[in-house]
PDB file of C-alpha atoms in Angstrom:
ATOM      1  CA  UNK A   1     -23.291  -5.797  17.243  1.00  0.00           C
ATOM      2  CA  UNK A   2     -21.994  -3.378  19.642  1.00  0.00           C
ATOM      3  CA  UNK A   3     -19.124  -1.046  19.007  1.00  0.00           C
ATOM      4  CA  UNK A   4     -17.008  -2.704  21.745  1.00  0.00           C
ATOM      5  CA  UNK A   5     -17.614  -6.325  20.250  1.00  0.00           C
ATOM      6  CA  UNK A   6     -16.655  -5.046  16.551  1.00  0.00           C
ATOM      7  CA  UNK A   7     -13.413  -3.882  18.103  1.00  0.00           C
ATOM      8  CA  UNK A   8     -12.437  -7.176  19.217  1.00  0.00           C
ATOM      9  CA  UNK A   9     -12.389  -8.354  15.210  1.00  0.00           C
ATOM     10  CA  UNK A  10      -9.784  -5.605  14.218  1.00  0.00           C
ATOM     11  CA  UNK A  11      -6.306  -6.842  14.646  1.00  0.00           C
ATOM     12  CA  UNK A  12      -3.397  -3.997  13.996  1.00  0.00           C
ATOM     13  CA  UNK A  13      -0.571  -4.484  11.768  1.00  0.00           C
ATOM     14  CA  UNK A  14       1.738  -2.126  11.848  1.00  0.00           C
ATOM     15  CA  UNK A  15       3.994  -2.725   8.562  1.00  0.00           C
ATOM     16  CA  UNK A  16       6.379  -0.026   9.621  1.00  0.00           C
ATOM     17  CA  UNK A  17       8.256  -2.197  12.257  1.00  0.00           C
ATOM     18  CA  UNK A  18       8.614  -5.050   9.651  1.00  0.00           C
ATOM     19  CA  UNK A  19      11.712  -5.136   7.597  1.00  0.00           C
ATOM     20  CA  UNK A  20      10.758  -4.269   4.038  1.00  0.00           C
ATOM     21  CA  UNK A  21      12.140  -7.651   2.399  1.00  0.00           C
ATOM     22  CA  UNK A  22       9.738  -9.425   4.895  1.00  0.00           C
ATOM     23  CA  UNK A  23       6.513  -6.821   4.773  1.00  0.00           C
ATOM     24  CA  UNK A  24       4.708  -8.614   1.972  1.00  0.00           C
ATOM     25  CA  UNK A  25       5.029 -12.222   3.136  1.00  0.00           C
ATOM     26  CA  UNK A  26       4.033 -11.045   6.566  1.00  0.00           C
ATOM     27  CA  UNK A  27       0.988  -9.336   5.439  1.00  0.00           C
ATOM     28  CA  UNK A  28      -0.143 -11.985   3.241  1.00  0.00           C
ATOM     29  CA  UNK A  29       0.510 -14.328   6.235  1.00  0.00           C
ATOM     30  CA  UNK A  30      -1.718 -12.145   8.668  1.00  0.00           C
ATOM     31  CA  UNK A  31      -4.435 -11.918   6.140  1.00  0.00           C
ATOM     32  CA  UNK A  32      -4.602 -15.863   5.451  1.00  0.00           C
ATOM     33  CA  UNK A  33      -4.963 -16.004   9.237  1.00  0.00           C
ATOM     34  CA  UNK A  34      -7.951 -13.842   9.361  1.00  0.00           C
ATOM     35  CA  UNK A  35     -11.696 -15.600   9.706  1.00  0.00           C
ATOM     36  CA  UNK A  36     -14.603 -14.193   7.992  1.00  0.00           C
ATOM     37  CA  UNK A  37     -15.924 -10.985   9.512  1.00  0.00           C
ATOM     38  CA  UNK A  38     -12.332 -10.149  10.982  1.00  0.00           C
ATOM     39  CA  UNK A  39     -10.275  -7.099  10.094  1.00  0.00           C
ATOM     40  CA  UNK A  40      -6.690  -6.250   9.883  1.00  0.00           C
ATOM     41  CA  UNK A  41      -5.971  -2.621  10.456  1.00  0.00           C
ATOM     42  CA  UNK A  42      -3.153  -1.980   8.423  1.00  0.00           C
ATOM     43  CA  UNK A  43      -0.591   1.090   9.153  1.00  0.00           C
ATOM     44  CA  UNK A  44       2.195   2.167   6.793  1.00  0.00           C
ATOM     45  CA  UNK A  45       4.260   5.049   5.724  1.00  0.00           C
ATOM     46  CA  UNK A  46       3.151   5.185   2.058  1.00  0.00           C
ATOM     47  CA  UNK A  47       0.265   4.042   0.153  1.00  0.00           C
ATOM     48  CA  UNK A  48       0.667   0.376  -1.008  1.00  0.00           C
ATOM     49  CA  UNK A  49      -0.764   0.440  -4.194  1.00  0.00           C
ATOM     50  CA  UNK A  50       1.233  -2.349  -5.784  1.00  0.00           C
ATOM     51  CA  UNK A  51       0.117  -4.632  -2.549  1.00  0.00           C
ATOM     52  CA  UNK A  52      -3.214  -3.706  -2.914  1.00  0.00           C
ATOM     53  CA  UNK A  53      -3.348  -5.054  -6.475  1.00  0.00           C
ATOM     54  CA  UNK A  54      -1.686  -8.308  -5.129  1.00  0.00           C
ATOM     55  CA  UNK A  55      -4.334  -8.769  -2.254  1.00  0.00           C
ATOM     56  CA  UNK A  56      -7.262  -8.016  -4.541  1.00  0.00           C
ATOM     57  CA  UNK A  57      -5.919 -10.745  -6.906  1.00  0.00           C
ATOM     58  CA  UNK A  58      -5.336 -13.175  -4.217  1.00  0.00           C
ATOM     59  CA  UNK A  59      -8.341 -12.773  -2.167  1.00  0.00           C
ATOM     60  CA  UNK A  60     -10.919 -11.436  -4.938  1.00  0.00           C
ATOM     61  CA  UNK A  61     -14.416 -10.611  -3.457  1.00  0.00           C
ATOM     62  CA  UNK A  62     -13.539 -11.766   0.023  1.00  0.00           C
ATOM     63  CA  UNK A  63     -11.499  -8.775   0.762  1.00  0.00           C
ATOM     64  CA  UNK A  64     -12.970  -5.524   1.358  1.00  0.00           C
ATOM     65  CA  UNK A  65     -10.668  -2.409   1.453  1.00  0.00           C
ATOM     66  CA  UNK A  66     -11.322   0.702   3.433  1.00  0.00           C
ATOM     67  CA  UNK A  67      -9.248   3.719   3.670  1.00  0.00           C
ATOM     68  CA  UNK A  68      -9.256   4.941   7.289  1.00  0.00           C
ATOM     69  CA  UNK A  69      -6.700   7.409   6.878  1.00  0.00           C
ATOM     70  CA  UNK A  70      -4.689   8.474   3.737  1.00  0.00           C
ATOM     71  CA  UNK A  71      -2.289  11.361   4.299  1.00  0.00           C
ATOM     72  CA  UNK A  72       1.367  11.652   3.477  1.00  0.00           C
ATOM     73  CA  UNK A  73       3.345   9.591   5.803  1.00  0.00           C
ATOM     74  CA  UNK A  74       0.152   8.147   7.399  1.00  0.00           C
ATOM     75  CA  UNK A  75      -1.798   5.529   5.615  1.00  0.00           C
ATOM     76  CA  UNK A  76      -4.251   3.366   7.718  1.00  0.00           C
ATOM     77  CA  UNK A  77      -6.477   0.864   5.922  1.00  0.00           C
ATOM     78  CA  UNK A  78      -8.805  -1.795   7.133  1.00  0.00           C
ATOM     79  CA  UNK A  79      -8.499  -5.234   5.164  1.00  0.00           C
ATOM     80  CA  UNK A  80     -11.949  -7.083   5.960  1.00  0.00           C
ATOM     81  CA  UNK A  81     -12.268 -10.792   5.209  1.00  0.00           C
ATOM     82  CA  UNK A  82     -15.784 -11.439   3.928  1.00  0.00           C
ATOM     83  CA  UNK A  83     -17.861 -14.531   4.397  1.00  0.00           C
TER      84      UNK A  83
END
């Protein structure tokens, strides 16, 4: 698969623009809409460790988690749905 094709399977999700009280519901909704092989590129202002635990419990082995950037104030994580 070429790099250009793989970019079509990456969907951005910037949590910083979602009201805090709606974030987890929005993130879970976005994750549930992904198909096998698709990735949600998640951006946040803090490391969402409780959220990661919740996602792992909900999706188990079907979820791949890969930090792209992990710096104070800027967290970027790829959540990939495995087939």
